[in-house]
Amino acid sequence: MSFSASFPVRFQDVDAGGVLFFGRIYDYCHHAYEEFWGSEGVDRAHFFAGAEYLVPIAHSEADYRRPIRHGDRIDVRVDVTRVGKASFTLRYHVTGPEGELRVEASTVHAFVDRAGMRPIPIPDPLRAILARHLLREPAPDLGTQ
């Protein structure tokens, strides 16, 4: 089951050519990631700052298919593609106003204890949310479409 969020592309996020600066796609993906947890009733203030764990990004990658421009409205679809013992992987499909694929990205998030930054198991309530959203068929690797 996928989650989607829609955002207007802001002027501050584009380069002099009016195209989304490449690193900014992660801001939009992370915003959708935050909205995903919020849509599941997770207290985001606690999740991101108050819990006994942290959930840093251990890996990220993105493939840029078509330009994203200032004023475009983009949809960011979030798919859970893997749930491990202490980490999970998300795939983001970013589409433009006509539904065409603009960017495909992925992030790997690892649960670590706040004190020692050591891997810990994904807490059961969060694991249940991730499992509900887990894609049942494997997602293709980036760059293969």
PDB file of C-alpha atoms in Angstrom:
ATOM      1  CA  MET A   1       0.000   0.000   0.000  1.00  0.00           C
ATOM      2  CA  SER A   2       1.457   3.339  -1.063  1.00  0.00           C
ATOM      3  CA  PHE A   3       1.249   6.751   0.543  1.00  0.00           C
ATOM      4  CA  SER A   4       1.237   9.947  -1.544  1.00  0.00           C
ATOM      5  CA  ALA A   5       1.704  13.621  -0.779  1.00  0.00           C
ATOM      6  CA  SER A   6       1.519  16.598  -3.128  1.00  0.00           C
ATOM      7  CA  PHE A   7       3.653  19.742  -2.995  1.00  0.00           C
ATOM      8  CA  PRO A   8       4.185  22.898  -5.052  1.00  0.00           C
ATOM      9  CA  VAL A   9       7.808  23.434  -6.120  1.00  0.00           C
ATOM     10  CA  ARG A  10       9.044  26.535  -4.328  1.00  0.00           C
ATOM     11  CA  PHE A  11      11.194  29.274  -5.850  1.00  0.00           C
ATOM     12  CA  GLN A  12      13.852  28.796  -3.163  1.00  0.00           C
ATOM     13  CA  ASP A  13      14.384  25.207  -4.335  1.00  0.00           C
ATOM     14  CA  VAL A  14      15.299  25.911  -7.960  1.00  0.00           C
ATOM     15  CA  ASP A  15      18.583  26.943  -9.554  1.00  0.00           C
ATOM     16  CA  ALA A  16      19.219  29.908 -11.854  1.00  0.00           C
ATOM     17  CA  GLY A  17      17.691  27.945 -14.745  1.00  0.00           C
ATOM     18  CA  GLY A  18      14.424  27.517 -12.860  1.00  0.00           C
ATOM     19  CA  VAL A  19      14.989  23.756 -12.441  1.00  0.00           C
ATOM     20  CA  LEU A  20      14.867  22.010  -9.076  1.00  0.00           C
ATOM     21  CA  PHE A  21      18.369  21.939  -7.567  1.00  0.00           C
ATOM     22  CA  PHE A  22      19.319  18.249  -7.489  1.00  0.00           C
ATOM     23  CA  GLY A  23      19.736  17.945  -3.704  1.00  0.00           C
ATOM     24  CA  ARG A  24      16.356  19.488  -2.973  1.00  0.00           C
ATOM     25  CA  ILE A  25      14.502  16.371  -4.097  1.00  0.00           C
ATOM     26  CA  TYR A  26      15.466  14.874  -0.746  1.00  0.00           C
ATOM     27  CA  ASP A  27      13.630  17.710   1.040  1.00  0.00           C
ATOM     28  CA  TYR A  28      10.423  16.793  -0.784  1.00  0.00           C
ATOM     29  CA  CYS A  29      10.962  13.067  -0.207  1.00  0.00           C
ATOM     30  CA  HIS A  30      11.603  13.658   3.488  1.00  0.00           C
ATOM     31  CA  HIS A  31       8.512  15.856   3.739  1.00  0.00           C
ATOM     32  CA  ALA A  32       6.465  12.985   2.270  1.00  0.00           C
ATOM     33  CA  TYR A  33       8.206  10.597   4.711  1.00  0.00           C
ATOM     34  CA  GLU A  34       7.122  12.788   7.638  1.00  0.00           C
ATOM     35  CA  GLU A  35       3.571  12.974   6.267  1.00  0.00           C
ATOM     36  CA  PHE A  36       3.553   9.171   5.924  1.00  0.00           C
ATOM     37  CA  TRP A  37       4.237   8.709   9.653  1.00  0.00           C
ATOM     38  CA  GLY A  38       1.714  11.425  10.541  1.00  0.00           C
ATOM     39  CA  SER A  39      -0.972   9.747   8.432  1.00  0.00           C
ATOM     40  CA  GLU A  40      -0.482   6.648  10.577  1.00  0.00           C
ATOM     41  CA  GLY A  41      -1.042   8.562  13.816  1.00  0.00           C
ATOM     42  CA  VAL A  42       2.622   8.558  14.840  1.00  0.00           C
ATOM     43  CA  ASP A  43       3.544  11.494  17.084  1.00  0.00           C
ATOM     44  CA  ARG A  44       6.156  13.062  14.810  1.00  0.00           C
ATOM     45  CA  ALA A  45       7.600  15.335  17.507  1.00  0.00           C
ATOM     46  CA  HIS A  46       8.290  12.256  19.631  1.00  0.00           C
ATOM     47  CA  PHE A  47       9.452  10.159  16.653  1.00  0.00           C
ATOM     48  CA  PHE A  48      11.979  12.730  15.445  1.00  0.00           C
ATOM     49  CA  ALA A  49      13.145  14.262  18.731  1.00  0.00           C
ATOM     50  CA  GLY A  50      11.783  12.611  21.855  1.00  0.00           C
ATOM     51  CA  ALA A  51      12.135   8.870  21.427  1.00  0.00           C
ATOM     52  CA  GLU A  52      14.896   6.722  22.879  1.00  0.00           C
ATOM     53  CA  TYR A  53      15.923   5.918  19.307  1.00  0.00           C
ATOM     54  CA  LEU A  54      17.015   7.822  16.222  1.00  0.00           C
ATOM     55  CA  VAL A  55      16.243   6.879  12.622  1.00  0.00           C
ATOM     56  CA  PRO A  56      19.083   8.259  10.484  1.00  0.00           C
ATOM     57  CA  ILE A  57      19.331   7.712   6.760  1.00  0.00           C
ATOM     58  CA  ALA A  58      22.075   5.176   6.075  1.00  0.00           C
ATOM     59  CA  HIS A  59      21.869   5.322   2.271  1.00  0.00           C
ATOM     60  CA  SER A  60      20.128   7.372  -0.393  1.00  0.00           C
ATOM     61  CA  GLU A  61      20.092   7.541  -4.167  1.00  0.00           C
ATOM     62  CA  ALA A  62      18.086   9.277  -6.852  1.00  0.00           C
ATOM     63  CA  ASP A  63      17.613   9.042 -10.603  1.00  0.00           C
ATOM     64  CA  TYR A  64      16.409  12.171 -12.368  1.00  0.00           C
ATOM     65  CA  ARG A  65      14.205  11.369 -15.369  1.00  0.00           C
ATOM     66  CA  ARG A  66      12.785  14.769 -16.340  1.00  0.00           C
ATOM     67  CA  PRO A  67      13.218  18.319 -15.029  1.00  0.00           C
ATOM     68  CA  ILE A  68      11.107  19.647 -12.189  1.00  0.00           C
ATOM     69  CA  ARG A  69      10.491  23.376 -12.477  1.00  0.00           C
ATOM     70  CA  HIS A  70       9.407  26.192 -10.215  1.00  0.00           C
ATOM     71  CA  GLY A  71       5.611  26.233 -10.030  1.00  0.00           C
ATOM     72  CA  ASP A  72       5.173  22.550 -10.853  1.00  0.00           C
ATOM     73  CA  ARG A  73       2.979  20.578  -8.505  1.00  0.00           C
ATOM     74  CA  ILE A  74       4.643  17.277  -7.769  1.00  0.00           C
ATOM     75  CA  ASP A  75       3.253  14.136  -6.220  1.00  0.00           C
ATOM     76  CA  VAL A  76       5.596  12.049  -4.094  1.00  0.00           C
ATOM     77  CA  ARG A  77       4.527   8.423  -3.713  1.00  0.00           C
ATOM     78  CA  VAL A  78       6.185   6.576  -0.842  1.00  0.00           C
ATOM     79  CA  ASP A  79       6.495   2.783  -0.999  1.00  0.00           C
ATOM     80  CA  VAL A  80       7.989   0.571   1.696  1.00  0.00           C
ATOM     81  CA  THR A  81      10.122  -1.927  -0.233  1.00  0.00           C
ATOM     82  CA  ARG A  82      11.980  -3.693   2.584  1.00  0.00           C
ATOM     83  CA  VAL A  83      11.607  -4.142   6.345  1.00  0.00           C
ATOM     84  CA  GLY A  84      14.605  -5.679   8.098  1.00  0.00           C
ATOM     85  CA  LYS A  85      15.427  -6.250  11.742  1.00  0.00           C
ATOM     86  CA  ALA A  86      16.825  -2.760  12.387  1.00  0.00           C
ATOM     87  CA  SER A  87      16.302  -0.920   9.090  1.00  0.00           C
ATOM     88  CA  PHE A  88      13.830  -0.360   6.286  1.00  0.00           C
ATOM     89  CA  THR A  89      13.927   0.913   2.708  1.00  0.00           C
ATOM     90  CA  LEU A  90      11.594   3.418   1.088  1.00  0.00           C
ATOM     91  CA  ARG A  91      11.156   4.089  -2.630  1.00  0.00           C
ATOM     92  CA  TYR A  92       9.879   7.470  -3.812  1.00  0.00           C
ATOM     93  CA  HIS A  93       8.236   8.052  -7.197  1.00  0.00           C
ATOM     94  CA  VAL A  94       8.005  11.763  -7.924  1.00  0.00           C
ATOM     95  CA  THR A  95       5.603  12.654 -10.707  1.00  0.00           C
ATOM     96  CA  GLY A  96       4.729  15.932 -12.381  1.00  0.00           C
ATOM     97  CA  PRO A  97       1.370  17.555 -13.116  1.00  0.00           C
ATOM     98  CA  GLU A  98       0.567  15.127 -15.951  1.00  0.00           C
ATOM     99  CA  GLY A  99       1.565  12.066 -13.930  1.00  0.00           C
ATOM    100  CA  GLU A 100       4.877  11.602 -15.726  1.00  0.00           C
ATOM    101  CA  LEU A 101       7.809  10.231 -13.718  1.00  0.00           C
ATOM    102  CA  ARG A 102      10.291  12.988 -12.893  1.00  0.00           C
ATOM    103  CA  VAL A 103      12.468  11.416 -10.170  1.00  0.00           C
ATOM    104  CA  GLU A 104      12.835   7.998  -8.617  1.00  0.00           C
ATOM    105  CA  ALA A 105      14.665   7.890  -5.284  1.00  0.00           C
ATOM    106  CA  SER A 106      15.232   5.560  -2.372  1.00  0.00           C
ATOM    107  CA  THR A 107      16.376   5.847   1.227  1.00  0.00           C
ATOM    108  CA  VAL A 108      17.455   3.279   3.793  1.00  0.00           C
ATOM    109  CA  HIS A 109      16.590   4.220   7.390  1.00  0.00           C
ATOM    110  CA  ALA A 110      18.262   2.534  10.364  1.00  0.00           C
ATOM    111  CA  PHE A 111      16.952   2.442  13.922  1.00  0.00           C
ATOM    112  CA  VAL A 112      19.736   3.175  16.420  1.00  0.00           C
ATOM    113  CA  ASP A 113      19.743   3.842  20.143  1.00  0.00           C
ATOM    114  CA  ARG A 114      20.088   7.522  20.946  1.00  0.00           C
ATOM    115  CA  ALA A 115      22.871   7.078  23.512  1.00  0.00           C
ATOM    116  CA  GLY A 116      25.306   4.865  21.630  1.00  0.00           C
ATOM    117  CA  MET A 117      24.144   5.046  17.998  1.00  0.00           C
ATOM    118  CA  ARG A 118      24.053   1.228  17.874  1.00  0.00           C
ATOM    119  CA  PRO A 119      21.468  -0.622  15.757  1.00  0.00           C
ATOM    120  CA  ILE A 120      18.316  -1.664  17.594  1.00  0.00           C
ATOM    121  CA  PRO A 121      15.266  -3.619  16.412  1.00  0.00           C
ATOM    122  CA  ILE A 122      12.494  -1.583  14.835  1.00  0.00           C
ATOM    123  CA  PRO A 123       9.914  -1.015  17.607  1.00  0.00           C
ATOM    124  CA  ASP A 124       6.938  -3.356  17.126  1.00  0.00           C
ATOM    125  CA  PRO A 125       4.259  -0.644  16.634  1.00  0.00           C
ATOM    126  CA  LEU A 126       6.354   0.990  13.898  1.00  0.00           C
ATOM    127  CA  ARG A 127       7.249  -2.370  12.361  1.00  0.00           C
ATOM    128  CA  ALA A 128       3.504  -3.110  12.098  1.00  0.00           C
ATOM    129  CA  ILE A 129       2.941   0.150  10.193  1.00  0.00           C
ATOM    130  CA  LEU A 130       5.825  -0.562   7.834  1.00  0.00           C
ATOM    131  CA  ALA A 131       4.618  -4.138   7.283  1.00  0.00           C
ATOM    132  CA  ARG A 132       1.119  -2.882   6.359  1.00  0.00           C
ATOM    133  CA  HIS A 133       2.660  -0.686   3.663  1.00  0.00           C
ATOM    134  CA  LEU A 134       5.214  -3.209   2.403  1.00  0.00           C
ATOM    135  CA  LEU A 135       5.031  -3.781  -1.348  1.00  0.00           C
ATOM    136  CA  ARG A 136       4.338  -7.441  -1.982  1.00  0.00           C
ATOM    137  CA  GLU A 137       6.211  -7.570  -5.277  1.00  0.00           C
ATOM    138  CA  PRO A 138       9.859  -6.514  -5.426  1.00  0.00           C
ATOM    139  CA  ALA A 139      10.540  -3.029  -6.719  1.00  0.00           C
ATOM    140  CA  PRO A 140      12.993  -2.727  -9.615  1.00  0.00           C
ATOM    141  CA  ASP A 141      16.422  -1.286  -8.934  1.00  0.00           C
ATOM    142  CA  LEU A 142      16.904   2.379  -9.719  1.00  0.00           C
ATOM    143  CA  GLY A 143      18.142   2.913 -13.245  1.00  0.00           C
ATOM    144  CA  THR A 144      16.509  -0.200 -14.711  1.00  0.00           C
ATOM    145  CA  GLN A 145      13.346   1.405 -16.028  1.00  0.00           C
TER     146      GLN A 145
END
